[in-house]
Amino acid sequence: QYAAPYCGELTYEALRISNVANGKFRKEAGSFLLLMMKTNLQEVSNFSRMRLQSILAMSKLCGQGNCEDYSMVLETLEVIQQISLKDGTKARDNTSLGDCVTALVSKLRTVVNESLKIAQFRHDPEVTAELYYDVSKVYSDSPDLRIEWLESLAKYNAMNKNWEEAAQCKLFIASLIAQYLVKCNHEKLLDSFNFNSLISVAPNLLNEPELSEENLRRPEEAFQSEIWTVNGFISLLNE
């Protein structure tokens, strides 16, 4: 499940290049991104992986906070959407490529708008951190996205030398991973894990939304990142 993160890495690079000034590069990146979407729908007949990886990639791109102009990538996505609507590709369940891409582009626009809102308050670190956290909670139904925004918040706090707050973010993520491993019984090593050990150093965990039962029933779709492993859990705590 976690052996080949190539989809996410390639999607991120395609979106990143789609936001550069060079028109030729943007065109090539957009064509590549559309090809990935089309191939995913044709070969797997399920757009959910491409959808999640695209939103994760855009969240990562925006969460880095070193860009306040996403007009180029939005323009590229608009072109991709228009081309997809003229494409007759469909999944086995008759879902059209155009419908999938249209819904995805709408979601990616939302990610950009959230990021631009955060950028408006860069002068106020406390408000900025709160906005990052609010966005992470919006994605409570999408664990990988929630973790991506918590990671962005951790990096932002570390950049501002708020080490304790950055560590709290890491503990929030560790708690989610532990919940997944225990409830899905993937790793016997965590069967006896005591959540009180985390709560003792991160009491705000008591106010954090837990992983939803719906996501736990479909782990192959909801938990695509390689972080959802014991190694991922241990690595996170070592940070």
PDB file of C-alpha atoms in Angstrom:
ATOM      1  CA  GLN A   1       0.000   0.000   0.000  1.00  0.00           C
ATOM      2  CA  TYR A   2       2.808   2.440   0.864  1.00  0.00           C
ATOM      3  CA  ALA A   3       5.641   1.063  -1.307  1.00  0.00           C
ATOM      4  CA  ALA A   4       5.371   3.457  -4.242  1.00  0.00           C
ATOM      5  CA  PRO A   5       4.696   7.122  -3.426  1.00  0.00           C
ATOM      6  CA  TYR A   6       5.478   8.082  -7.031  1.00  0.00           C
ATOM      7  CA  CYS A   7       1.963   9.300  -7.779  1.00  0.00           C
ATOM      8  CA  GLY A   8       2.138  11.936  -5.047  1.00  0.00           C
ATOM      9  CA  GLU A   9       5.676  13.026  -5.917  1.00  0.00           C
ATOM     10  CA  LEU A  10       4.958  13.342  -9.640  1.00  0.00           C
ATOM     11  CA  THR A  11       1.702  15.197  -8.999  1.00  0.00           C
ATOM     12  CA  TYR A  12       3.456  17.670  -6.723  1.00  0.00           C
ATOM     13  CA  GLU A  13       6.181  18.380  -9.284  1.00  0.00           C
ATOM     14  CA  ALA A  14       3.603  18.793 -12.070  1.00  0.00           C
ATOM     15  CA  LEU A  15       1.615  21.308 -10.018  1.00  0.00           C
ATOM     16  CA  ARG A  16       4.759  23.138  -8.952  1.00  0.00           C
ATOM     17  CA  ILE A  17       5.942  23.532 -12.538  1.00  0.00           C
ATOM     18  CA  SER A  18       2.405  24.544 -13.554  1.00  0.00           C
ATOM     19  CA  ASN A  19       2.940  27.694 -11.502  1.00  0.00           C
ATOM     20  CA  VAL A  20       6.191  28.875 -13.117  1.00  0.00           C
ATOM     21  CA  ALA A  21       6.422  31.807 -15.504  1.00  0.00           C
ATOM     22  CA  ASN A  22       7.684  29.770 -18.474  1.00  0.00           C
ATOM     23  CA  GLY A  23       4.630  29.028 -20.629  1.00  0.00           C
ATOM     24  CA  LYS A  24       6.219  26.021 -22.344  1.00  0.00           C
ATOM     25  CA  PHE A  25       7.009  24.371 -19.004  1.00  0.00           C
ATOM     26  CA  ARG A  26       3.481  25.054 -17.754  1.00  0.00           C
ATOM     27  CA  LYS A  27       1.970  23.487 -20.876  1.00  0.00           C
ATOM     28  CA  GLU A  28       4.107  20.361 -20.550  1.00  0.00           C
ATOM     29  CA  ALA A  29       3.329  20.046 -16.840  1.00  0.00           C
ATOM     30  CA  GLY A  30      -0.390  20.473 -17.480  1.00  0.00           C
ATOM     31  CA  SER A  31      -0.353  17.835 -20.237  1.00  0.00           C
ATOM     32  CA  PHE A  32       1.480  15.428 -17.956  1.00  0.00           C
ATOM     33  CA  LEU A  33      -0.983  16.040 -15.112  1.00  0.00           C
ATOM     34  CA  LEU A  34      -3.961  15.418 -17.393  1.00  0.00           C
ATOM     35  CA  LEU A  35      -2.328  12.234 -18.691  1.00  0.00           C
ATOM     36  CA  MET A  36      -1.927  10.979 -15.114  1.00  0.00           C
ATOM     37  CA  MET A  37      -5.582  11.703 -14.398  1.00  0.00           C
ATOM     38  CA  LYS A  38      -6.760  10.019 -17.576  1.00  0.00           C
ATOM     39  CA  THR A  39      -4.547   6.962 -17.120  1.00  0.00           C
ATOM     40  CA  ASN A  40      -5.639   6.605 -13.512  1.00  0.00           C
ATOM     41  CA  LEU A  41      -9.297   6.571 -14.512  1.00  0.00           C
ATOM     42  CA  GLN A  42      -8.736   4.173 -17.429  1.00  0.00           C
ATOM     43  CA  GLU A  43      -6.418   1.676 -15.729  1.00  0.00           C
ATOM     44  CA  VAL A  44      -7.755   1.685 -12.162  1.00  0.00           C
ATOM     45  CA  SER A  45     -11.288   2.883 -12.868  1.00  0.00           C
ATOM     46  CA  ASN A  46     -11.109   4.806  -9.608  1.00  0.00           C
ATOM     47  CA  PHE A  47     -10.233   8.492  -9.401  1.00  0.00           C
ATOM     48  CA  SER A  48      -9.956   8.656  -5.609  1.00  0.00           C
ATOM     49  CA  ARG A  49      -6.176   8.118  -5.436  1.00  0.00           C
ATOM     50  CA  MET A  50      -5.442  10.790  -8.034  1.00  0.00           C
ATOM     51  CA  ARG A  51      -7.900  13.126  -6.348  1.00  0.00           C
ATOM     52  CA  LEU A  52      -6.304  12.740  -2.926  1.00  0.00           C
ATOM     53  CA  GLN A  53      -2.730  12.978  -4.207  1.00  0.00           C
ATOM     54  CA  SER A  54      -3.574  16.133  -6.167  1.00  0.00           C
ATOM     55  CA  ILE A  55      -5.111  17.826  -3.136  1.00  0.00           C
ATOM     56  CA  LEU A  56      -2.174  16.716  -0.983  1.00  0.00           C
ATOM     57  CA  ALA A  57       0.270  18.092  -3.544  1.00  0.00           C
ATOM     58  CA  MET A  58      -1.537  21.438  -3.758  1.00  0.00           C
ATOM     59  CA  SER A  59      -1.738  21.635   0.040  1.00  0.00           C
ATOM     60  CA  LYS A  60       2.003  20.975   0.241  1.00  0.00           C
ATOM     61  CA  LEU A  61       2.730  23.562  -2.443  1.00  0.00           C
ATOM     62  CA  CYS A  62       0.606  26.199  -0.747  1.00  0.00           C
ATOM     63  CA  GLY A  63       1.595  25.213   2.779  1.00  0.00           C
ATOM     64  CA  GLN A  64       5.250  26.069   2.169  1.00  0.00           C
ATOM     65  CA  GLY A  65       4.242  29.732   2.396  1.00  0.00           C
ATOM     66  CA  ASN A  66       6.847  31.012  -0.068  1.00  0.00           C
ATOM     67  CA  CYS A  67       4.420  31.972  -2.809  1.00  0.00           C
ATOM     68  CA  GLU A  68       1.452  34.320  -2.808  1.00  0.00           C
ATOM     69  CA  ASP A  69       0.556  34.107  -6.494  1.00  0.00           C
ATOM     70  CA  TYR A  70      -1.081  30.936  -7.764  1.00  0.00           C
ATOM     71  CA  SER A  71      -2.631  32.457 -10.859  1.00  0.00           C
ATOM     72  CA  MET A  72      -0.464  30.384 -13.216  1.00  0.00           C
ATOM     73  CA  VAL A  73      -1.360  27.022 -11.719  1.00  0.00           C
ATOM     74  CA  LEU A  74      -5.043  27.982 -11.573  1.00  0.00           C
ATOM     75  CA  GLU A  75      -4.890  28.939 -15.243  1.00  0.00           C
ATOM     76  CA  THR A  76      -3.269  25.590 -16.062  1.00  0.00           C
ATOM     77  CA  LEU A  77      -5.962  23.743 -14.128  1.00  0.00           C
ATOM     78  CA  GLU A  78      -8.649  25.645 -16.022  1.00  0.00           C
ATOM     79  CA  VAL A  79      -7.139  24.513 -19.321  1.00  0.00           C
ATOM     80  CA  ILE A  80      -6.957  20.910 -18.057  1.00  0.00           C
ATOM     81  CA  GLN A  81     -10.603  21.080 -17.035  1.00  0.00           C
ATOM     82  CA  GLN A  82     -11.736  22.376 -20.428  1.00  0.00           C
ATOM     83  CA  ILE A  83      -9.801  19.663 -22.270  1.00  0.00           C
ATOM     84  CA  SER A  84     -11.142  16.937 -19.981  1.00  0.00           C
ATOM     85  CA  LEU A  85     -14.739  18.015 -20.626  1.00  0.00           C
ATOM     86  CA  LYS A  86     -14.212  17.328 -24.332  1.00  0.00           C
ATOM     87  CA  ASP A  87     -12.591  13.966 -23.630  1.00  0.00           C
ATOM     88  CA  GLY A  88     -14.802  10.896 -23.801  1.00  0.00           C
ATOM     89  CA  THR A  89     -12.810   8.822 -21.313  1.00  0.00           C
ATOM     90  CA  LYS A  90     -14.974   7.047 -18.748  1.00  0.00           C
ATOM     91  CA  ALA A  91     -14.431   4.607 -15.900  1.00  0.00           C
ATOM     92  CA  ARG A  92     -16.089   1.190 -15.794  1.00  0.00           C
ATOM     93  CA  ASP A  93     -18.884   2.668 -13.699  1.00  0.00           C
ATOM     94  CA  ASN A  94     -19.481   5.260 -16.453  1.00  0.00           C
ATOM     95  CA  THR A  95     -17.941   8.122 -14.457  1.00  0.00           C
ATOM     96  CA  SER A  96     -16.547  10.633 -16.948  1.00  0.00           C
ATOM     97  CA  LEU A  97     -13.079  12.144 -16.831  1.00  0.00           C
ATOM     98  CA  GLY A  98     -14.589  15.611 -17.251  1.00  0.00           C
ATOM     99  CA  ASP A  99     -16.780  15.258 -14.158  1.00  0.00           C
ATOM    100  CA  CYS A 100     -13.863  13.961 -12.072  1.00  0.00           C
ATOM    101  CA  VAL A 101     -11.507  16.732 -13.154  1.00  0.00           C
ATOM    102  CA  THR A 102     -14.137  19.451 -12.685  1.00  0.00           C
ATOM    103  CA  ALA A 103     -14.776  18.353  -9.096  1.00  0.00           C
ATOM    104  CA  LEU A 104     -11.037  18.106  -8.426  1.00  0.00           C
ATOM    105  CA  VAL A 105     -10.261  21.561  -9.845  1.00  0.00           C
ATOM    106  CA  SER A 106     -12.968  23.039  -7.621  1.00  0.00           C
ATOM    107  CA  LYS A 107     -11.349  21.425  -4.575  1.00  0.00           C
ATOM    108  CA  LEU A 108      -7.886  22.638  -5.582  1.00  0.00           C
ATOM    109  CA  ARG A 109      -9.221  26.184  -5.922  1.00  0.00           C
ATOM    110  CA  THR A 110     -10.515  25.908  -2.375  1.00  0.00           C
ATOM    111  CA  VAL A 111      -7.046  24.890  -1.148  1.00  0.00           C
ATOM    112  CA  VAL A 112      -5.519  27.910  -2.915  1.00  0.00           C
ATOM    113  CA  ASN A 113      -8.125  30.272  -1.454  1.00  0.00           C
ATOM    114  CA  GLU A 114      -7.460  28.939   2.041  1.00  0.00           C
ATOM    115  CA  SER A 115      -3.737  29.483   1.522  1.00  0.00           C
ATOM    116  CA  LEU A 116      -4.232  33.040   0.263  1.00  0.00           C
ATOM    117  CA  LYS A 117      -6.324  33.795   3.330  1.00  0.00           C
ATOM    118  CA  ILE A 118      -3.481  32.550   5.523  1.00  0.00           C
ATOM    119  CA  ALA A 119      -0.992  34.669   3.560  1.00  0.00           C
ATOM    120  CA  GLN A 120      -2.976  37.811   4.389  1.00  0.00           C
ATOM    121  CA  PHE A 121      -2.100  37.384   8.059  1.00  0.00           C
ATOM    122  CA  ARG A 122       1.602  36.591   7.728  1.00  0.00           C
ATOM    123  CA  HIS A 123       2.287  39.711   9.802  1.00  0.00           C
ATOM    124  CA  ASP A 124       0.500  38.063  12.746  1.00  0.00           C
ATOM    125  CA  PRO A 125       2.092  34.676  13.590  1.00  0.00           C
ATOM    126  CA  GLU A 126      -0.565  33.776  16.168  1.00  0.00           C
ATOM    127  CA  VAL A 127      -3.464  34.306  13.749  1.00  0.00           C
ATOM    128  CA  THR A 128      -1.563  32.530  10.970  1.00  0.00           C
ATOM    129  CA  ALA A 129      -0.968  29.486  13.171  1.00  0.00           C
ATOM    130  CA  GLU A 130      -4.633  29.450  14.158  1.00  0.00           C
ATOM    131  CA  LEU A 131      -5.677  29.508  10.491  1.00  0.00           C
ATOM    132  CA  TYR A 132      -3.370  26.598   9.681  1.00  0.00           C
ATOM    133  CA  TYR A 133      -4.941  24.656  12.533  1.00  0.00           C
ATOM    134  CA  ASP A 134      -8.485  25.555  11.452  1.00  0.00           C
ATOM    135  CA  VAL A 135      -7.778  24.255   7.937  1.00  0.00           C
ATOM    136  CA  SER A 136      -6.400  20.999   9.372  1.00  0.00           C
ATOM    137  CA  LYS A 137      -9.673  20.459  11.222  1.00  0.00           C
ATOM    138  CA  VAL A 138     -11.650  21.054   8.021  1.00  0.00           C
ATOM    139  CA  TYR A 139      -9.958  17.912   6.675  1.00  0.00           C
ATOM    140  CA  SER A 140     -10.938  15.697   9.613  1.00  0.00           C
ATOM    141  CA  ASP A 141     -12.633  13.391   7.103  1.00  0.00           C
ATOM    142  CA  SER A 142      -9.409  13.051   5.100  1.00  0.00           C
ATOM    143  CA  PRO A 143      -6.555  11.870   7.371  1.00  0.00           C
ATOM    144  CA  ASP A 144      -3.718  12.340   4.865  1.00  0.00           C
ATOM    145  CA  LEU A 145      -4.791  15.932   4.209  1.00  0.00           C
ATOM    146  CA  ARG A 146      -5.210  16.629   7.879  1.00  0.00           C
ATOM    147  CA  ILE A 147      -1.670  15.458   8.525  1.00  0.00           C
ATOM    148  CA  GLU A 148      -0.321  17.542   5.629  1.00  0.00           C
ATOM    149  CA  TRP A 149      -1.764  20.735   7.155  1.00  0.00           C
ATOM    150  CA  LEU A 150      -0.580  19.812  10.650  1.00  0.00           C
ATOM    151  CA  GLU A 151       2.897  19.278   9.178  1.00  0.00           C
ATOM    152  CA  SER A 152       2.704  22.722   7.564  1.00  0.00           C
ATOM    153  CA  LEU A 153       1.706  24.193  10.924  1.00  0.00           C
ATOM    154  CA  ALA A 154       4.611  22.407  12.630  1.00  0.00           C
ATOM    155  CA  LYS A 155       7.051  23.822  10.063  1.00  0.00           C
ATOM    156  CA  TYR A 156       5.578  27.303  10.461  1.00  0.00           C
ATOM    157  CA  ASN A 157       5.944  27.148  14.248  1.00  0.00           C
ATOM    158  CA  ALA A 158       9.504  25.872  13.914  1.00  0.00           C
ATOM    159  CA  MET A 159      10.323  28.684  11.487  1.00  0.00           C
ATOM    160  CA  ASN A 160       9.164  31.129  14.160  1.00  0.00           C
ATOM    161  CA  LYS A 161      11.130  29.223  16.825  1.00  0.00           C
ATOM    162  CA  ASN A 162       7.942  28.181  18.607  1.00  0.00           C
ATOM    163  CA  TRP A 163       9.451  24.807  19.368  1.00  0.00           C
ATOM    164  CA  GLU A 164       6.868  23.679  21.916  1.00  0.00           C
ATOM    165  CA  GLU A 165       3.975  24.419  19.534  1.00  0.00           C
ATOM    166  CA  ALA A 166       5.792  22.617  16.710  1.00  0.00           C
ATOM    167  CA  ALA A 167       6.246  19.586  18.974  1.00  0.00           C
ATOM    168  CA  GLN A 168       2.538  19.636  19.870  1.00  0.00           C
ATOM    169  CA  CYS A 169       1.679  19.387  16.165  1.00  0.00           C
ATOM    170  CA  LYS A 170       3.939  16.356  15.855  1.00  0.00           C
ATOM    171  CA  LEU A 171       2.211  14.757  18.838  1.00  0.00           C
ATOM    172  CA  PHE A 172      -1.191  15.408  17.269  1.00  0.00           C
ATOM    173  CA  ILE A 173      -0.004  13.563  14.167  1.00  0.00           C
ATOM    174  CA  ALA A 174       1.493  10.755  16.260  1.00  0.00           C
ATOM    175  CA  SER A 175      -1.850  10.327  18.008  1.00  0.00           C
ATOM    176  CA  LEU A 176      -3.658   9.915  14.678  1.00  0.00           C
ATOM    177  CA  ILE A 177      -1.150   7.309  13.497  1.00  0.00           C
ATOM    178  CA  ALA A 178      -1.414   5.380  16.773  1.00  0.00           C
ATOM    179  CA  GLN A 179      -5.218   5.398  16.530  1.00  0.00           C
ATOM    180  CA  TYR A 180      -5.022   3.981  13.025  1.00  0.00           C
ATOM    181  CA  LEU A 181      -2.549   1.238  13.912  1.00  0.00           C
ATOM    182  CA  VAL A 182      -4.479   0.151  16.975  1.00  0.00           C
ATOM    183  CA  LYS A 183      -8.006   0.311  15.556  1.00  0.00           C
ATOM    184  CA  CYS A 184      -7.106  -1.359  12.281  1.00  0.00           C
ATOM    185  CA  ASN A 185      -4.953  -3.906  14.105  1.00  0.00           C
ATOM    186  CA  HIS A 186      -2.204  -3.537  11.525  1.00  0.00           C
ATOM    187  CA  GLU A 187       0.587  -3.703  14.059  1.00  0.00           C
ATOM    188  CA  LYS A 188       0.495  -5.951  17.120  1.00  0.00           C
ATOM    189  CA  LEU A 189       3.304  -3.864  18.603  1.00  0.00           C
ATOM    190  CA  LEU A 190       0.843  -1.085  19.398  1.00  0.00           C
ATOM    191  CA  ASP A 191      -1.981  -3.255  20.748  1.00  0.00           C
ATOM    192  CA  SER A 192      -1.201  -2.164  24.287  1.00  0.00           C
ATOM    193  CA  PHE A 193      -0.340   1.425  23.421  1.00  0.00           C
ATOM    194  CA  ASN A 194      -1.333   3.806  26.217  1.00  0.00           C
ATOM    195  CA  PHE A 195      -2.768   7.021  24.798  1.00  0.00           C
ATOM    196  CA  ASN A 196      -2.483   8.609  28.238  1.00  0.00           C
ATOM    197  CA  SER A 197       1.269   8.834  27.661  1.00  0.00           C
ATOM    198  CA  LEU A 198       0.606  11.240  24.802  1.00  0.00           C
ATOM    199  CA  ILE A 199      -2.156  13.111  26.597  1.00  0.00           C
ATOM    200  CA  SER A 200       0.166  13.742  29.541  1.00  0.00           C
ATOM    201  CA  VAL A 201       2.418  15.878  27.316  1.00  0.00           C
ATOM    202  CA  ALA A 202      -0.268  17.065  24.884  1.00  0.00           C
ATOM    203  CA  PRO A 203      -3.492  17.589  26.893  1.00  0.00           C
ATOM    204  CA  ASN A 204      -5.196  19.340  23.966  1.00  0.00           C
ATOM    205  CA  LEU A 205      -5.443  15.923  22.313  1.00  0.00           C
ATOM    206  CA  LEU A 206      -8.620  15.462  24.350  1.00  0.00           C
ATOM    207  CA  ASN A 207     -10.242  18.134  22.147  1.00  0.00           C
ATOM    208  CA  GLU A 208      -8.993  16.683  18.856  1.00  0.00           C
ATOM    209  CA  PRO A 209     -11.457  14.866  16.566  1.00  0.00           C
ATOM    210  CA  GLU A 210     -10.666  11.168  16.285  1.00  0.00           C
ATOM    211  CA  LEU A 211     -10.375   9.194  13.076  1.00  0.00           C
ATOM    212  CA  SER A 212     -13.824   8.527  11.665  1.00  0.00           C
ATOM    213  CA  GLU A 213     -15.238   5.019  11.505  1.00  0.00           C
ATOM    214  CA  GLU A 214     -16.005   5.573   7.818  1.00  0.00           C
ATOM    215  CA  ASN A 215     -12.324   6.113   7.055  1.00  0.00           C
ATOM    216  CA  LEU A 216     -11.324   3.108   9.132  1.00  0.00           C
ATOM    217  CA  ARG A 217     -13.697   0.957   7.066  1.00  0.00           C
ATOM    218  CA  ARG A 218     -11.945   1.949   3.830  1.00  0.00           C
ATOM    219  CA  PRO A 219      -8.249   2.257   4.802  1.00  0.00           C
ATOM    220  CA  GLU A 220      -6.979   1.650   1.249  1.00  0.00           C
ATOM    221  CA  GLU A 221      -8.568   4.967   0.180  1.00  0.00           C
ATOM    222  CA  ALA A 222      -8.296   7.062   3.332  1.00  0.00           C
ATOM    223  CA  PHE A 223      -4.747   6.199   4.473  1.00  0.00           C
ATOM    224  CA  GLN A 224      -2.468   6.359   1.433  1.00  0.00           C
ATOM    225  CA  SER A 225       0.599   7.988   2.978  1.00  0.00           C
ATOM    226  CA  GLU A 226       3.512   5.806   4.073  1.00  0.00           C
ATOM    227  CA  ILE A 227       3.412   7.536   7.460  1.00  0.00           C
ATOM    228  CA  TRP A 228       0.632   5.182   8.661  1.00  0.00           C
ATOM    229  CA  THR A 229       3.102   2.551   9.888  1.00  0.00           C
ATOM    230  CA  VAL A 230       5.002   1.775  13.091  1.00  0.00           C
ATOM    231  CA  ASN A 231       8.153   3.102  11.418  1.00  0.00           C
ATOM    232  CA  GLY A 232       6.317   6.286  10.536  1.00  0.00           C
ATOM    233  CA  PHE A 233       5.089   6.587  14.118  1.00  0.00           C
ATOM    234  CA  ILE A 234       8.540   6.048  15.633  1.00  0.00           C
ATOM    235  CA  SER A 235      10.199   8.392  13.138  1.00  0.00           C
ATOM    236  CA  LEU A 236       7.709  11.109  14.015  1.00  0.00           C
ATOM    237  CA  LEU A 237       8.336  10.774  17.761  1.00  0.00           C
ATOM    238  CA  ASN A 238      12.091  10.906  17.159  1.00  0.00           C
ATOM    239  CA  GLU A 239      11.681  14.291  15.492  1.00  0.00           C
TER     240      GLU A 239
END
